[in-house]
Coordinates of C-alpha atoms in Angstrom, one line a residue:
X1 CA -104.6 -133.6 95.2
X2 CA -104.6 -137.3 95.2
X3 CA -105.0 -137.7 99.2
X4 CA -106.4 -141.0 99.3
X5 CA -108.2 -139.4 102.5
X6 CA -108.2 -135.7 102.1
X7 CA -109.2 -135.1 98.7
X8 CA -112.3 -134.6 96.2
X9 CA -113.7 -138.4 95.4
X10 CA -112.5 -139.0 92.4
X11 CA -108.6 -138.7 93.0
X12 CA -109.2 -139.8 96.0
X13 CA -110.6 -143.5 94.5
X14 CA -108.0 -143.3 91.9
X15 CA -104.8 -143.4 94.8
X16 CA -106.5 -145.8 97.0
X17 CA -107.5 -148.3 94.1
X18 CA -103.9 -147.5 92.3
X19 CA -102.2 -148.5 95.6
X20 CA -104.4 -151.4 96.6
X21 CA -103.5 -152.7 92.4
X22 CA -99.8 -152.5 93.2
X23 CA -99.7 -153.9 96.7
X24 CA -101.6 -156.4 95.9
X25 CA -104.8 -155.8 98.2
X26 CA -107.5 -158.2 98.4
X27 CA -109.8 -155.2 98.6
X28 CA -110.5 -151.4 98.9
X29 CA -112.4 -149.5 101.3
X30 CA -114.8 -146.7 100.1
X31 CA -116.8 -144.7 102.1
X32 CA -120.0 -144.9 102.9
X33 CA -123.2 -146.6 100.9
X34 CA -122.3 -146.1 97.6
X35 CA -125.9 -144.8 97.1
X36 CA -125.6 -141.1 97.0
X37 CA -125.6 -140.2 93.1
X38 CA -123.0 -137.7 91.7
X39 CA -122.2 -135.8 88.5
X40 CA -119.0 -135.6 87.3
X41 CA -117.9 -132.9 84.6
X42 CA -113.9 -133.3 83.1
X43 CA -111.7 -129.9 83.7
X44 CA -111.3 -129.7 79.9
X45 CA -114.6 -129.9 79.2
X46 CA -114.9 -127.0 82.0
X47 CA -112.2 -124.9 80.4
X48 CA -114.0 -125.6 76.9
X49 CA -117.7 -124.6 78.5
X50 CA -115.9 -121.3 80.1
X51 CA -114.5 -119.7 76.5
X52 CA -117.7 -121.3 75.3
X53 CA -119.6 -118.6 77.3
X54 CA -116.9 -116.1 77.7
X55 CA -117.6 -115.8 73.5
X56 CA -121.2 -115.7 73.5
X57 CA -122.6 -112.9 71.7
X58 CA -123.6 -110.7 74.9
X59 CA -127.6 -110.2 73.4
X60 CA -127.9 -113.8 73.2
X61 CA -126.3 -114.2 77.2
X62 CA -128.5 -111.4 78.0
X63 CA -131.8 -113.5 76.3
X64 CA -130.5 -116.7 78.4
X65 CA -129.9 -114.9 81.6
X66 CA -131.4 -112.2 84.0
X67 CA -130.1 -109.6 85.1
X68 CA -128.2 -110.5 89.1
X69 CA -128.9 -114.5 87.8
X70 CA -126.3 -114.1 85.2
X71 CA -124.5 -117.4 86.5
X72 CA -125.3 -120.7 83.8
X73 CA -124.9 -124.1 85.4
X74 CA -122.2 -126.1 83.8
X75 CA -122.0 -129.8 83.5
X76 CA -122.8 -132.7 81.9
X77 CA -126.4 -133.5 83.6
X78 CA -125.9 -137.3 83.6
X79 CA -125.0 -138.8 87.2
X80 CA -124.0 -142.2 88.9
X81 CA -124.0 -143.6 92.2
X82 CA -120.8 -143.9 93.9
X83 CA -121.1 -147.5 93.5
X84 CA -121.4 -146.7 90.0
X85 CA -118.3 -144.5 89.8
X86 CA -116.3 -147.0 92.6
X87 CA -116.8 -149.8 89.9
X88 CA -115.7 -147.8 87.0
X89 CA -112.4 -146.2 88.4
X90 CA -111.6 -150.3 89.6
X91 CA -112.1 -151.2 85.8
X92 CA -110.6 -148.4 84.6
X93 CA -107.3 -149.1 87.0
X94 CA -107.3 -153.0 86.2
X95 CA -108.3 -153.3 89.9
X96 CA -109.3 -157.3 90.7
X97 CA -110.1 -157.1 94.4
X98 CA -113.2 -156.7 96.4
X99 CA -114.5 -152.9 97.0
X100 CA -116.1 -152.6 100.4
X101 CA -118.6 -149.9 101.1
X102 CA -117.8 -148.6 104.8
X103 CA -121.4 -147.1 106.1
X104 CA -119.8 -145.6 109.4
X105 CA -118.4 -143.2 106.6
X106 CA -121.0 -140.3 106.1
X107 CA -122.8 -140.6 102.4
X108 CA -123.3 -136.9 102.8
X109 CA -126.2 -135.2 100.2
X110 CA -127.9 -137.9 98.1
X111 CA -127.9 -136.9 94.9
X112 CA -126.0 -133.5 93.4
X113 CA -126.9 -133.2 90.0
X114 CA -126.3 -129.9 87.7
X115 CA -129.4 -128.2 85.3
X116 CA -127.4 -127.8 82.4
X117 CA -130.9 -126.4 80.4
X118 CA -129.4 -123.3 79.7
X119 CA -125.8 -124.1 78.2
X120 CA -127.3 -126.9 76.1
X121 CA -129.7 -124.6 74.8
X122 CA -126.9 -122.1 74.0
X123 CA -125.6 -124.8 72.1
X124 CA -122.3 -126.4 74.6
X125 CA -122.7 -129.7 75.8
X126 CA -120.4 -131.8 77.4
X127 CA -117.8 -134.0 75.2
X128 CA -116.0 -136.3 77.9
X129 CA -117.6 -139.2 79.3
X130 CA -117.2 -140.1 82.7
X131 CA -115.1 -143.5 81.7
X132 CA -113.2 -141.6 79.2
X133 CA -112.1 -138.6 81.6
X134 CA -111.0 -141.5 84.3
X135 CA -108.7 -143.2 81.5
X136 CA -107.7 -139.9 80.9
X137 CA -107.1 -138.8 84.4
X138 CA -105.4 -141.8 85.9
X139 CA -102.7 -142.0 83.0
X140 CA -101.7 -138.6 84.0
X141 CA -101.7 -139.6 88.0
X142 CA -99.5 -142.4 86.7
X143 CA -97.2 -140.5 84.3
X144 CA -97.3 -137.8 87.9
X145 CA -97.0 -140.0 90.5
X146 CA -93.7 -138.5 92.0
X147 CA -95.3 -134.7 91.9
X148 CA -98.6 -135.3 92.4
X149 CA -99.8 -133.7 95.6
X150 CA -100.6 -136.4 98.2

């Protein structure tokens, strides 16, 4: 869902920022401060960490887990402001304009950040770095424009 209102951040900043590129907007709104830190984790690299676990031996799940905690944090466990990531999906687009932090916009929770511990101990980490799954992910909004949910 690439709602430039109604959707997770990421898509969201990628439809605004695209649009804002090819009308030719001076600048881009983003909500709120920019301050509050997130972590971002590509759906491959989900999908990879999911099989990753699904194919664990279960005696070495069972030594990393307890029994009713069985649940093992995925992500990458590196974050970035929003600034950070507002900046970055701009560069990534070829946006020129001026982003504009709107503070009437809730930030919502400062920082969200996963443990990963656990799955890096079992030996997954994540492969796809923030820059690289925004390339990734705005080629295929581009090359899905017309059926991409908006």
């Amino acid at each position: 869902n690439f709602h430039p209102d109604n959707s997770h951040v990421i898509p969201g900043l990628i439809r605004r920022i695209h649009e804002a590129k090819v009308n030719g907007d001076k600048q881009v709104i983003a909500w709120g401060s920019g301050k509050p830190m997130r972590e971002f984790l590509h759906v491959d690299d989900m999908a990879e960490a999911s099989v990753f676990v699904m194919n664990l031996d279960i005696s070495k799940y069972q030594r990393h887990t307890h029994p009713m905690l069985s649940h093992i944090n995925v992500g990458t466990g590196v974050d970035c402001t929003i600034r950070e990531l507002v900046e970055t999906v701009a560069e990534v687009i070829g946006y020129q304009g001026e982003i504009v932090f709107d503070v009437t916009k809730p930030d919502g929770t400062m920082r969200k950040l996963m443990d990963v511990t656990t799955i890096n101990s079992l030996g997954w980490k994540a492969g796809i770095s923030l820059v690289d799954g925004l390339v990734r992910t705005y080629s295929w909004f581009t090359e899905n424009l017309n059926n991409s949910r908006t």
